[in-house]
Amino acid sequence: MSDVETATENEIRDFIREIVRTDLNSGKTSSLVTRFPPEPNGYLHIGHAKSICLNFGLAQEFGGRCHLRFDDTNPEKEELEYIDAIKTDVSWLGFDWGEHLYYASDYFEQLYDWAVHLIKEGKAYICDLDAEQMREYRGTLTKPGTNSPHRDRSVEENLDLFGRMRAGEFKEGERVLRAKIDMASGNMNMRDPVMYRILHADHPRTGDAWHIYPNYDFAHGQSDAIETITHSICTLEFEDHRPLYEWFVENLPVPAEPRQFEFARLNLTYTVLSKRKLIQLVEEGHVNGWDDPRMPTISGYRRRGFPAAALRDFSRRIGVSKSNSTVEVANLEACVREDLNKTAERRMAVLKPLKVTIINYPEGQSEELEAVNNPEDEGAGKRMVPFSRELYIEQDDFMEDAPKKFFRLSQGREVRLRYAYFVTCNEVIKNDAGEVIELLCTYDPETKGGNSPDGRKVKGTLHWVSGEHAASAEVRLYNHLFTKENPGSDGDFLDDINPDSVEVLNNCLLEPSLAQIPVGKTVQFERLGYFCHDIDSSTDKLIYNRTVALRDTWAKVKAKG
Ligand code: ATP
Ligand code: MG
């Protein structure tokens, strides 16, 4: 596992930035142009965030520009919903493509013309082999392929067939257009790769205008060239496609000569980042949609309460390299905690309430006490919190016959209620089952604000809420969606789904100001963690999601084994 490496704030150094710097200095590139090219066949995930931060980040750092281009060449799997979601996510991450929003489908006519150009040059042909035969003719890594019997068709026949493919005269799978390169090449991608296949599917943008669609390898590089992309950055799986990328650029009258560079994709522990698997989780109902807070999608993390700045910071810290590795998901959570510690306002909330009655506090009386919103940020100001005779504290903050080291409440012991008073527990009330259901306490009016008047010390400070003023809420505690570091490593990844990935608490009590926090905003519940006001919240029912706990509790669980 690789650890997060630290890079200095203003200068990031990695092999891609070295290449860009060299190209700009030597004049090979006059102005940097990058692109982020998602296929709209799913929602974006944290791996895409790495690519977005790299491509848009480079453009920002080197005074260039970055395009958002939808790689929409696969109409059967693509949907407008995904296009909209992707735009939302890229913007939310803090990047702006300005006027440079493109679609590979904008170039279908140009790509068709270039395919015709290759046919006329004798560098592409129509092949009638079916998928099975194609595989046989292709050879293997150790055995060269065999030329297709259709490889030497005349230019006229090829042009005629290609035109009829476009017109929709043939069935799917009946014919393809292939580049004529080298069936004996050591690189399988160069063994007469398919450029166009027949698909009678409706396309989200071009409707039924086309019956043939370009393959990724033919569409991608040529789209880069049309947009005068200088550095086309993709993940390592495409390394073996680079010779083909270059072959098309060399053999076509394209307006620019983009170059492809590859970097290692992001892998995260306890997480799957394959779109196919994420789609399966959504479609089979293992999660509640793409933005389920347990999903590693940008929309899931947003709903969970992760700040965009934390995702950018994470992308910066993991860096860019040439070798595949897996990053600990705890590193992502650490970035989230670090950001929220600086920015999130503090509030008090009791997740598992235990009633406390302050017997020497007058019945029917209440008062407002001043509380600091964020000790890390003076500008966040203060707020008032109501205090009264009936309070609630966390069940875990009381223990009968507590050991000396238990610095919370126990019979006969005194603690501080945050921002309020010192209180002492005098009596414990139990139900018939012997469970503690209420504590009778006294408070010291001289300790208002939680300050000791006589130098008297208390070991513990507890959070609390006032019963009559509290807002009741549902709070959802999230854990990793998978129980294994590498889900699916020894079988079906679905078998590794964590049955306890969410715990729903129904009787939580929140300080009243938490009902006013805007949906989508993340706050710290003091002593508990960071929590985000969920979109499912209504006036009848408040809902908060736990973003992260204050500390990495998972690491502790793991250590205990
Ligand atoms: P698929 O092509 O199987 O649908 P994909 O994850 O490659 O899935 P794309 O929409 O093609 O999805 O990806 C858009 C861009 O994001 C590509 O440039 C791709 O290389 C990059 N990308 C995808 N996954 C990761 C990852 N885990 N880490 C870094 N970059 C990624
Ligand atoms: Mg892809």
PDB file of N, CA, C and O and ligand atoms in Angstrom, residues 37 39 71 216 237-238 275, ligand 2:
ATOM      1  N   PRO A  37     -12.267  13.275 -20.595  1.00  0.00           N
ATOM      2  CA  PRO A  37     -13.172  12.645 -21.574  1.00  0.00           C
ATOM      3  C   PRO A  37     -14.057  11.532 -21.015  1.00  0.00           C
ATOM      4  O   PRO A  37     -13.866  10.364 -21.339  1.00  0.00           O
ATOM      5  N   GLU A  39     -17.010   8.856 -20.469  1.00  0.00           N
ATOM      6  CA  GLU A  39     -18.071   8.224 -21.236  1.00  0.00           C
ATOM      7  C   GLU A  39     -19.340   8.342 -20.380  1.00  0.00           C
ATOM      8  O   GLU A  39     -19.321   7.954 -19.210  1.00  0.00           O
ATOM      9  N   ASP A  71     -17.352  11.291 -24.308  1.00  0.00           N
ATOM     10  CA  ASP A  71     -16.911  10.273 -25.234  1.00  0.00           C
ATOM     11  C   ASP A  71     -18.123   9.366 -25.501  1.00  0.00           C
ATOM     12  O   ASP A  71     -18.208   8.256 -24.982  1.00  0.00           O
ATOM     13  N   TYR A 216     -13.754   3.329 -29.800  1.00  0.00           N
ATOM     14  CA  TYR A 216     -12.974   4.239 -28.958  1.00  0.00           C
ATOM     15  C   TYR A 216     -11.664   4.658 -29.620  1.00  0.00           C
ATOM     16  O   TYR A 216     -11.350   5.843 -29.708  1.00  0.00           O
ATOM     17  N   GLU A 237      -3.971   1.391 -18.793  1.00  0.00           N
ATOM     18  CA  GLU A 237      -4.494   0.341 -19.679  1.00  0.00           C
ATOM     19  C   GLU A 237      -4.376   0.734 -21.148  1.00  0.00           C
ATOM     20  O   GLU A 237      -4.449  -0.112 -22.032  1.00  0.00           O
ATOM     21  N   PHE A 238      -4.216   2.026 -21.413  1.00  0.00           N
ATOM     22  CA  PHE A 238      -4.178   2.476 -22.802  1.00  0.00           C
ATOM     23  C   PHE A 238      -2.767   2.570 -23.377  1.00  0.00           C
ATOM     24  O   PHE A 238      -2.588   2.978 -24.514  1.00  0.00           O
ATOM     25  N   LYS A 275     -16.802   0.955 -13.132  1.00  0.00           N
ATOM     26  CA  LYS A 275     -18.153   1.449 -13.422  1.00  0.00           C
ATOM     27  C   LYS A 275     -19.142   0.299 -13.532  1.00  0.00           C
ATOM     28  O   LYS A 275     -20.283   0.413 -13.097  1.00  0.00           O
TER      29      LYS A 275
HETATM   30 MG    MG B   2     -12.828   4.520 -20.433  1.00  0.00          MG
END
